[in-house]
CSV table of C-alpha atoms and ligand atoms in Angstrom, one decimal:
chain,number,residue,atom,x,y,z
A,732,UNK,CA,0.2,0.4,0.2
A,733,UNK,CA,1.3,3.6,-1.1
A,734,UNK,CA,1.6,5.9,1.9
A,735,UNK,CA,0.6,9.3,1.4
A,736,UNK,CA,2.7,11.9,2.1
A,737,UNK,CA,1.4,14.5,1.0
A,738,UNK,CA,-1.8,16.2,2.0
A,739,UNK,CA,-2.3,19.3,-0.8
A,740,UNK,CA,0.2,21.2,-2.9
A,741,UNK,CA,-1.0,24.2,-1.0
A,742,UNK,CA,-0.1,22.8,2.6
A,743,UNK,CA,3.4,21.8,1.2
A,744,UNK,CA,3.8,25.7,0.3
A,745,UNK,CA,2.8,26.8,3.3
A,746,UNK,CA,3.6,25.1,6.1
A,747,UNK,CA,5.9,23.0,4.1
A,748,UNK,CA,4.0,20.2,5.3
A,749,UNK,CA,5.7,16.4,4.1
A,750,UNK,CA,5.1,14.0,5.9
A,751,UNK,CA,8.2,11.3,5.9
A,752,UNK,CA,7.9,7.5,4.7
A,753,UNK,CA,8.3,4.5,7.5
A,754,UNK,CA,11.3,3.1,5.2
A,755,UNK,CA,13.2,6.2,5.8
A,756,UNK,CA,11.8,6.6,9.8
A,757,UNK,CA,13.4,3.4,9.9
A,758,UNK,CA,16.4,4.4,8.5
A,759,UNK,CA,16.9,7.0,11.2
A,760,UNK,CA,15.9,5.5,14.4
A,761,UNK,CA,18.6,2.6,13.2
A,762,UNK,CA,21.1,4.9,13.6
A,763,UNK,CA,23.5,3.6,16.7
A,764,UNK,CA,23.1,6.9,18.2
A,765,UNK,CA,19.5,7.1,18.1
A,766,UNK,CA,18.7,3.6,19.0
A,767,UNK,CA,20.7,3.8,22.2
A,768,UNK,CA,18.0,6.7,23.5
A,769,UNK,CA,15.9,4.2,22.5
A,770,UNK,CA,17.1,1.1,24.6
A,771,UNK,CA,16.4,3.4,27.4
A,772,UNK,CA,13.4,3.8,29.2
A,773,UNK,CA,13.9,7.1,30.7
A,774,UNK,CA,15.4,9.2,27.7
A,775,UNK,CA,13.3,12.0,26.3
A,776,UNK,CA,12.5,13.0,22.7
A,777,UNK,CA,10.6,16.1,21.5
A,778,UNK,CA,9.9,16.0,17.6
A,779,UNK,CA,9.2,19.8,17.0
A,780,UNK,CA,7.2,19.4,13.7
A,781,UNK,CA,5.4,16.6,14.5
A,782,UNK,CA,2.9,16.0,12.0
A,783,UNK,CA,1.0,12.9,12.1
A,784,UNK,CA,3.4,11.2,14.1
A,785,UNK,CA,5.7,9.2,11.5
A,786,UNK,CA,8.7,9.4,14.3
A,787,UNK,CA,6.6,9.5,17.5
A,788,UNK,CA,4.8,6.6,16.9
A,789,UNK,CA,7.6,4.3,16.2
A,790,UNK,CA,10.0,5.6,18.7
A,791,UNK,CA,6.6,4.7,21.0
A,792,UNK,CA,6.4,1.2,19.4
A,793,UNK,CA,10.3,0.7,19.9
A,794,UNK,CA,10.1,1.7,23.5
A,795,UNK,CA,7.2,-0.3,24.4
A,796,UNK,CA,9.0,-3.6,23.0
A,797,UNK,CA,12.0,-2.7,24.7
A,798,UNK,CA,10.2,-1.8,28.2
A,799,UNK,CA,8.6,-5.4,27.3
A,800,UNK,CA,12.1,-7.1,27.6
A,801,UNK,CA,13.2,-5.1,30.1
A,802,UNK,CA,10.7,-5.6,33.2
A,803,UNK,CA,10.6,-8.7,35.1
A,804,UNK,CA,6.7,-9.0,36.1
A,805,UNK,CA,3.0,-8.1,35.1
A,806,UNK,CA,3.5,-4.7,37.3
A,807,UNK,CA,6.9,-3.7,36.5
A,808,UNK,CA,6.0,-3.7,32.8
A,809,UNK,CA,2.7,-1.7,33.0
A,810,UNK,CA,4.7,0.9,34.9
A,811,UNK,CA,7.4,0.7,32.1
A,812,UNK,CA,5.0,1.3,29.6
A,813,UNK,CA,3.9,4.1,31.1
A,814,UNK,CA,7.1,5.4,31.9
A,815,UNK,CA,8.3,4.6,28.0
A,816,UNK,CA,5.2,6.8,27.0
A,817,UNK,CA,6.0,10.1,29.3
A,818,UNK,CA,9.3,10.2,27.6
A,819,UNK,CA,7.7,11.0,24.2
A,820,UNK,CA,6.9,14.9,23.2
A,821,UNK,CA,5.6,16.3,20.0
A,822,UNK,CA,4.6,19.9,18.9
A,823,UNK,CA,2.5,20.3,15.5
A,824,UNK,CA,1.0,23.7,14.4
A,825,UNK,CA,-1.8,22.2,12.6
A,826,UNK,CA,-4.8,21.0,14.7
A,827,UNK,CA,-5.9,18.5,12.1
A,828,UNK,CA,-2.8,17.1,12.2
A,829,UNK,CA,-2.7,17.5,16.4
A,830,UNK,CA,-5.8,15.4,16.2
A,831,UNK,CA,-4.3,12.7,14.6
A,832,UNK,CA,-1.2,12.3,16.0
A,833,UNK,CA,-2.9,12.2,19.3
A,834,UNK,CA,-5.1,9.5,18.1
A,835,UNK,CA,-2.7,7.7,16.7
A,836,UNK,CA,-0.6,7.8,19.7
A,837,UNK,CA,-3.3,6.4,21.8
A,838,UNK,CA,-4.2,3.9,19.3
A,839,UNK,CA,-0.5,2.5,19.0
A,840,UNK,CA,0.0,2.3,23.0
A,841,UNK,CA,-3.5,0.2,23.2
A,842,UNK,CA,-2.9,-1.7,20.5
A,843,UNK,CA,0.4,-2.7,22.0
A,844,UNK,CA,-1.2,-2.9,25.3
A,845,UNK,CA,-3.8,-5.4,24.3
A,846,UNK,CA,-1.1,-7.6,22.4
A,847,UNK,CA,1.0,-7.8,25.5
A,848,UNK,CA,-1.0,-8.3,28.4
A,849,UNK,CA,-4.2,-10.8,28.8
A,850,UNK,CA,-7.5,-9.6,29.6
A,851,UNK,CA,-7.5,-10.3,33.3
A,852,UNK,CA,-4.4,-8.6,33.8
A,853,UNK,CA,-5.2,-5.3,31.9
A,854,UNK,CA,-6.3,-2.3,33.7
A,855,UNK,CA,-8.5,0.6,32.3
A,856,UNK,CA,-6.6,2.9,34.4
A,857,UNK,CA,-3.5,2.2,32.8
A,858,UNK,CA,-4.9,3.2,29.6
A,859,UNK,CA,-6.7,6.2,31.2
A,860,UNK,CA,-3.6,7.4,32.2
A,861,UNK,CA,-1.9,7.0,29.1
A,862,UNK,CA,-4.4,9.3,27.3
A,863,UNK,CA,-3.7,11.5,29.8
A,864,UNK,CA,0.0,11.5,29.2
A,865,UNK,CA,-0.5,12.0,25.7
A,866,UNK,CA,-2.5,14.9,25.9
A,867,UNK,CA,0.1,16.4,28.4
A,868,UNK,CA,3.3,15.5,26.1
A,869,UNK,CA,1.7,16.6,22.8
A,870,UNK,CA,1.0,20.4,22.3
A,871,UNK,CA,-0.4,22.1,19.6
A,872,UNK,CA,1.6,25.1,18.9
A,873,UNK,CA,4.4,27.0,17.3
A,874,UNK,CA,8.0,25.5,18.4
A,875,UNK,CA,9.5,29.0,16.5
A,876,UNK,CA,7.5,31.1,18.9
A,877,UNK,CA,7.0,29.4,21.9
A,878,UNK,CA,3.1,29.3,21.7
A,879,UNK,CA,-0.1,27.6,21.5
A,880,UNK,CA,-2.8,28.8,18.8
A,881,UNK,CA,-4.3,31.2,21.5
A,882,UNK,CA,-0.6,32.6,22.1
A,883,UNK,CA,-0.5,31.1,25.7
A,884,UNK,CA,3.1,29.5,26.3
A,885,UNK,CA,3.3,26.0,25.8
A,886,UNK,CA,3.1,23.7,28.7
A,887,UNK,CA,5.2,20.6,29.2
A,888,UNK,CA,4.8,18.2,31.9
A,889,UNK,CA,7.8,16.4,33.2
A,890,UNK,CA,7.2,12.6,34.5
A,891,UNK,CA,10.2,11.7,37.6
A,892,UNK,CA,9.7,8.2,38.5
A,893,UNK,CA,9.4,8.1,42.3
A,894,UNK,CA,10.5,5.5,43.8
A,895,UNK,CA,9.1,2.1,42.3
A,896,UNK,CA,6.2,2.9,41.1
A,897,UNK,CA,5.3,6.3,41.4
A,898,UNK,CA,5.6,9.0,39.3
A,899,UNK,CA,5.9,13.2,39.9
A,900,UNK,CA,4.7,15.2,37.6
A,901,UNK,CA,5.8,19.0,37.4
A,902,UNK,CA,4.6,21.6,34.3
A,903,UNK,CA,7.0,23.7,32.5
A,904,UNK,CA,6.9,26.0,30.1
A,905,UNK,CA,8.9,25.1,27.2
A,906,UNK,CA,10.2,28.6,27.0
A,907,UNK,CA,11.9,27.5,30.5
A,908,UNK,CA,13.0,24.2,29.0
A,909,UNK,CA,14.7,25.8,26.2
A,910,UNK,CA,16.2,28.7,28.3
A,911,UNK,CA,17.2,25.7,30.8
A,912,UNK,CA,15.4,27.7,33.8
A,913,UNK,CA,15.0,25.5,36.6
A,914,UNK,CA,11.3,24.3,37.6
A,915,UNK,CA,10.2,27.2,40.5
A,916,UNK,CA,8.0,29.8,38.5
A,917,UNK,CA,8.6,28.0,35.5
A,918,UNK,CA,5.0,27.4,35.2
A,919,UNK,CA,2.6,30.6,35.1
A,920,UNK,CA,-1.0,29.2,35.5
A,921,UNK,CA,-1.9,33.2,35.2
A,922,UNK,CA,-5.3,32.0,33.5
A,923,UNK,CA,-6.0,30.4,37.2
A,924,UNK,CA,-5.0,32.9,39.6
A,925,UNK,CA,-7.1,36.1,37.8
A,926,UNK,CA,-10.2,36.0,38.3
A,927,UNK,CA,-12.3,38.5,35.7
A,928,UNK,CA,-12.5,41.4,38.3
A,929,UNK,CA,-9.0,40.7,39.6
A,930,UNK,CA,-6.6,43.3,39.3
A,931,UNK,CA,-3.3,42.2,38.3
A,932,UNK,CA,-0.6,42.6,41.5
A,933,UNK,CA,2.4,43.0,40.2
A,934,UNK,CA,4.0,41.3,42.8
A,935,UNK,CA,2.3,38.0,41.6
A,936,UNK,CA,4.7,35.3,41.5
A,937,UNK,CA,3.9,32.6,39.0
A,938,UNK,CA,3.0,29.7,40.8
A,939,UNK,CA,4.0,26.3,39.4
A,940,UNK,CA,1.9,23.9,39.1
A,941,UNK,CA,2.5,20.5,41.1
A,942,UNK,CA,1.3,17.2,40.6
A,943,UNK,CA,1.1,14.7,43.5
A,944,UNK,CA,3.3,11.8,43.2
A,945,UNK,CA,1.2,8.8,42.5
A,946,UNK,CA,0.9,5.7,41.4
A,947,UNK,CA,1.8,5.5,37.5
A,948,UNK,CA,-1.8,3.9,36.9
A,949,UNK,CA,-3.2,7.1,38.8
A,950,UNK,CA,-2.0,9.5,36.6
A,951,UNK,CA,-5.0,9.7,35.0
A,952,UNK,CA,-6.9,11.3,38.4
A,953,UNK,CA,-4.3,14.7,38.2
A,954,UNK,CA,-4.7,15.3,42.0
A,955,UNK,CA,-3.0,18.3,42.5
A,956,UNK,CA,-1.5,19.8,45.7
B,540,SAM,C1,8.3,18.2,7.1
B,540,SAM,S1,6.8,17.9,7.8
B,540,SAM,C2,7.3,16.8,8.7
B,540,SAM,C3,5.9,15.9,9.8
B,540,SAM,C4,6.9,14.5,10.4
B,540,SAM,N1,8.1,15.2,11.3
B,540,SAM,C5,6.7,13.4,9.4
B,540,SAM,O1,8.2,13.2,9.7
B,540,SAM,O2,6.4,13.1,9.1
B,540,SAM,C6,6.7,19.1,8.7
B,540,SAM,C7,5.3,19.5,10.1
B,540,SAM,O3,5.9,20.6,10.9
B,540,SAM,C8,4.5,21.0,10.9
B,540,SAM,N2,5.2,22.5,11.1
B,540,SAM,C9,5.5,23.7,10.4
B,540,SAM,N3,6.2,24.9,10.9
B,540,SAM,C10,5.4,24.7,12.2
B,540,SAM,C11,6.1,25.5,13.6
B,540,SAM,N4,6.1,26.5,13.6
B,540,SAM,N5,5.7,24.7,14.8
B,540,SAM,C12,5.3,23.8,14.7
B,540,SAM,N6,4.9,22.3,13.7
B,540,SAM,C13,5.1,23.5,12.7
B,540,SAM,C14,3.7,21.2,9.4
B,540,SAM,O4,2.4,21.2,9.8
B,540,SAM,C15,4.4,19.5,9.6
B,540,SAM,O5,3.2,19.0,10.2
């Protein structure tokens, strides 16, 4: 079956949209430096022009396969699946592409999950948590300007493993990540802090949004302090 790599000549001209064929994706991901990172549960990838996920979907497949080989028991494997997923980030400017990107990532995770675990081992919580991670890690926005379609800063979550089976989620602006700033104050939830009638206070320090450490399968609850 031939792959569709172009949606329209106009889109190629306007936004340089040409999707990468699977053969090329495989060739690039087979490079030794990349392979070493794929075969790591914690090495992160950011696709700054993600399209519909040609690279991210294949990275996810390979990381899940590594997680399967790496884990000693079912619980560890389920946690490692979510950890592997949490290391993949994407930014894409076009709304329809982001929708496909999110769907392709979610379907890939779900398909591999169902193939790997028998029905009585499966947990709906894992799939719900996977969807939360995918939504948090795939941003619609302009990588060059570091903002979303509405002009707000692009925000990404760090998913830091805590102990054997927990994770600590912390949000950072993409800008802070690129500039190498620390976590404190890197996420500015101004929209949450100000009501329509509040006078903006010059001294208001932006508050970093920090989530409670939870088990990987409870990420979907999105519990904050
Ligand atoms: C050459 S395509 C590659 C897509 C995907 N990486 C692949 O290999 O199939 C470039 C993608 O970048 C997106 N894009 C263009 N300008 C962008 C920007 N400033 N920020 C984020 N995405 C952008 C386009 O919409 C398009 O989907």
